[in-house]
Amino acid sequence: MRRSRKSVSAISIAVLVAGGMAACSSSSSSSGTTTNTWKIGLEAPLTGDQSTLGQGMLKGAQLAATQINSSGGVLGKNVEIVQIDDAANAQTGVTAATAAIAAGLNGVVGPYNSGVGAKT
């Protein structure tokens, strides 16, 4: 069961990256992003009452990125997971997501909480 969770995480990240690439490929060169890295944000409650859940999500995403990168990445680019802490709070989530978008991420996974997602 542990191995299947790893596989699901790796597949999820790969699908997200591939979808983000298709949506953002023409805009990535115009935004000045010319690195060999796909930056994928993980929006989750990394602090606060639900931090155990958020930290588990983060570790899973980081593990998936490590596995993908060790297999050559996606289209020759490595995957980097960027932490976006929404603390399970809608206003904190809006602030964090706005900052992440401004930083030029290629995609975002999350948020965990629907109340945070409704605001972002």
CSV table of C-alpha atoms in Angstrom, one decimal:
chain,number,residue,atom,x,y,z
A,1,MET,CA,0.0,0.0,0.0
A,2,ARG,CA,2.9,2.4,0.7
A,3,ARG,CA,4.3,1.8,-2.7
A,4,SER,CA,1.0,2.6,-4.4
A,5,ARG,CA,0.7,5.9,-2.5
A,6,LYS,CA,4.1,6.9,-3.8
A,7,SER,CA,3.1,5.9,-7.3
A,8,VAL,CA,-0.1,7.9,-7.1
A,9,SER,CA,1.8,11.0,-5.8
A,10,ALA,CA,4.4,10.7,-8.6
A,11,ILE,CA,1.7,10.3,-11.2
A,12,SER,CA,-0.3,13.2,-9.8
A,13,ILE,CA,2.7,15.6,-9.9
A,14,ALA,CA,3.6,14.4,-13.4
A,15,VAL,CA,0.1,15.0,-14.7
A,16,LEU,CA,0.0,18.4,-13.1
A,17,VAL,CA,3.3,19.4,-14.6
A,18,ALA,CA,2.3,18.2,-18.0
A,19,GLY,CA,-1.0,20.1,-17.8
A,20,GLY,CA,0.7,23.2,-16.5
A,21,MET,CA,3.3,22.9,-19.3
A,22,ALA,CA,0.6,22.8,-22.0
A,23,ALA,CA,-1.2,25.8,-20.5
A,24,CYS,CA,1.9,27.8,-19.7
A,25,SER,CA,4.4,26.8,-22.3
A,26,SER,CA,4.0,29.9,-24.5
A,27,SER,CA,3.9,32.2,-21.6
A,28,SER,CA,6.9,30.8,-19.7
A,29,SER,CA,9.4,32.4,-22.1
A,30,SER,CA,7.5,35.7,-22.0
A,31,SER,CA,7.6,35.8,-18.2
A,32,GLY,CA,11.3,35.4,-18.2
A,33,THR,CA,11.3,31.9,-16.8
A,34,THR,CA,14.2,30.2,-18.6
A,35,THR,CA,15.3,27.7,-15.9
A,36,ASN,CA,15.4,24.0,-16.2
A,37,THR,CA,12.9,23.7,-13.4
A,38,TRP,CA,9.1,23.4,-13.3
A,39,LYS,CA,8.0,25.2,-10.1
A,40,ILE,CA,4.9,23.7,-8.7
A,41,GLY,CA,3.3,25.3,-5.6
A,42,LEU,CA,1.7,23.2,-2.9
A,43,GLU,CA,-0.9,25.2,-1.1
A,44,ALA,CA,-1.8,23.6,2.2
A,45,PRO,CA,-2.1,24.2,5.9
A,46,LEU,CA,1.6,23.9,6.7
A,47,THR,CA,1.2,25.7,10.0
A,48,GLY,CA,-1.7,25.9,12.4
A,49,ASP,CA,-4.2,23.3,13.7
A,50,GLN,CA,-4.2,21.3,10.5
A,51,SER,CA,-0.4,21.4,9.9
A,52,THR,CA,-0.1,17.6,10.3
A,53,LEU,CA,-2.2,17.2,7.2
A,54,GLY,CA,-0.4,19.9,5.3
A,55,GLN,CA,3.1,18.6,6.2
A,56,GLY,CA,2.1,15.2,5.0
A,57,MET,CA,0.9,16.6,1.7
A,58,LEU,CA,4.2,18.5,1.4
A,59,LYS,CA,6.3,15.4,2.1
A,60,GLY,CA,4.3,13.4,-0.4
A,61,ALA,CA,4.8,16.1,-3.1
A,62,GLN,CA,8.5,16.4,-2.4
A,63,LEU,CA,8.9,12.6,-2.6
A,64,ALA,CA,7.1,12.5,-5.9
A,65,ALA,CA,9.3,15.4,-7.2
A,66,THR,CA,12.4,13.5,-6.1
A,67,GLN,CA,11.2,10.3,-7.9
A,68,ILE,CA,10.3,12.3,-11.1
A,69,ASN,CA,13.6,14.1,-11.1
A,70,SER,CA,15.6,10.9,-10.6
A,71,SER,CA,14.0,9.6,-13.7
A,72,GLY,CA,15.0,12.6,-15.8
A,73,GLY,CA,12.3,15.0,-14.9
A,74,VAL,CA,9.5,16.2,-17.2
A,75,LEU,CA,10.7,17.1,-20.7
A,76,GLY,CA,14.2,17.3,-19.3
A,77,LYS,CA,13.3,19.8,-16.6
A,78,ASN,CA,13.3,19.0,-12.8
A,79,VAL,CA,10.3,19.5,-10.7
A,80,GLU,CA,10.6,21.8,-7.6
A,81,ILE,CA,7.9,22.0,-5.0
A,82,VAL,CA,7.3,25.5,-3.6
A,83,GLN,CA,5.6,25.7,-0.2
A,84,ILE,CA,2.5,27.9,0.0
A,85,ASP,CA,1.2,28.0,3.6
A,86,ASP,CA,-2.4,29.0,3.9
A,87,ALA,CA,-2.7,27.9,7.6
A,88,ALA,CA,-6.2,26.7,6.8
A,89,ASN,CA,-7.3,30.3,6.8
A,90,ALA,CA,-9.0,31.9,3.9
A,91,GLN,CA,-7.4,35.3,4.1
A,92,THR,CA,-4.0,33.9,4.7
A,93,GLY,CA,-4.6,31.6,1.7
A,94,VAL,CA,-5.4,34.6,-0.6
A,95,THR,CA,-2.3,36.4,0.5
A,96,ALA,CA,-0.1,33.3,0.0
A,97,ALA,CA,-1.6,32.4,-3.3
A,98,THR,CA,-1.3,35.9,-4.6
A,99,ALA,CA,2.4,36.0,-3.7
A,100,ALA,CA,3.0,32.6,-5.3
A,101,ILE,CA,1.4,33.6,-8.5
A,102,ALA,CA,3.5,36.8,-8.6
A,103,ALA,CA,6.6,34.6,-8.1
A,104,GLY,CA,5.9,32.9,-11.5
A,105,LEU,CA,4.9,29.3,-10.6
A,106,ASN,CA,4.2,26.9,-13.4
A,107,GLY,CA,1.3,25.4,-11.5
A,108,VAL,CA,-0.3,25.0,-8.1
A,109,VAL,CA,-1.7,21.9,-6.2
A,110,GLY,CA,-4.3,22.7,-3.6
A,111,PRO,CA,-5.6,24.1,-1.4
A,112,TYR,CA,-6.6,21.4,1.0
A,113,ASN,CA,-9.6,23.2,2.5
A,114,SER,CA,-12.6,24.2,0.4
A,115,GLY,CA,-13.1,27.4,2.4
A,116,VAL,CA,-9.7,28.6,1.5
A,117,GLY,CA,-10.2,27.6,-2.1
A,118,ALA,CA,-13.4,29.5,-2.3
A,119,LYS,CA,-11.6,32.7,-1.5
A,120,THR,CA,-8.5,32.1,-3.6
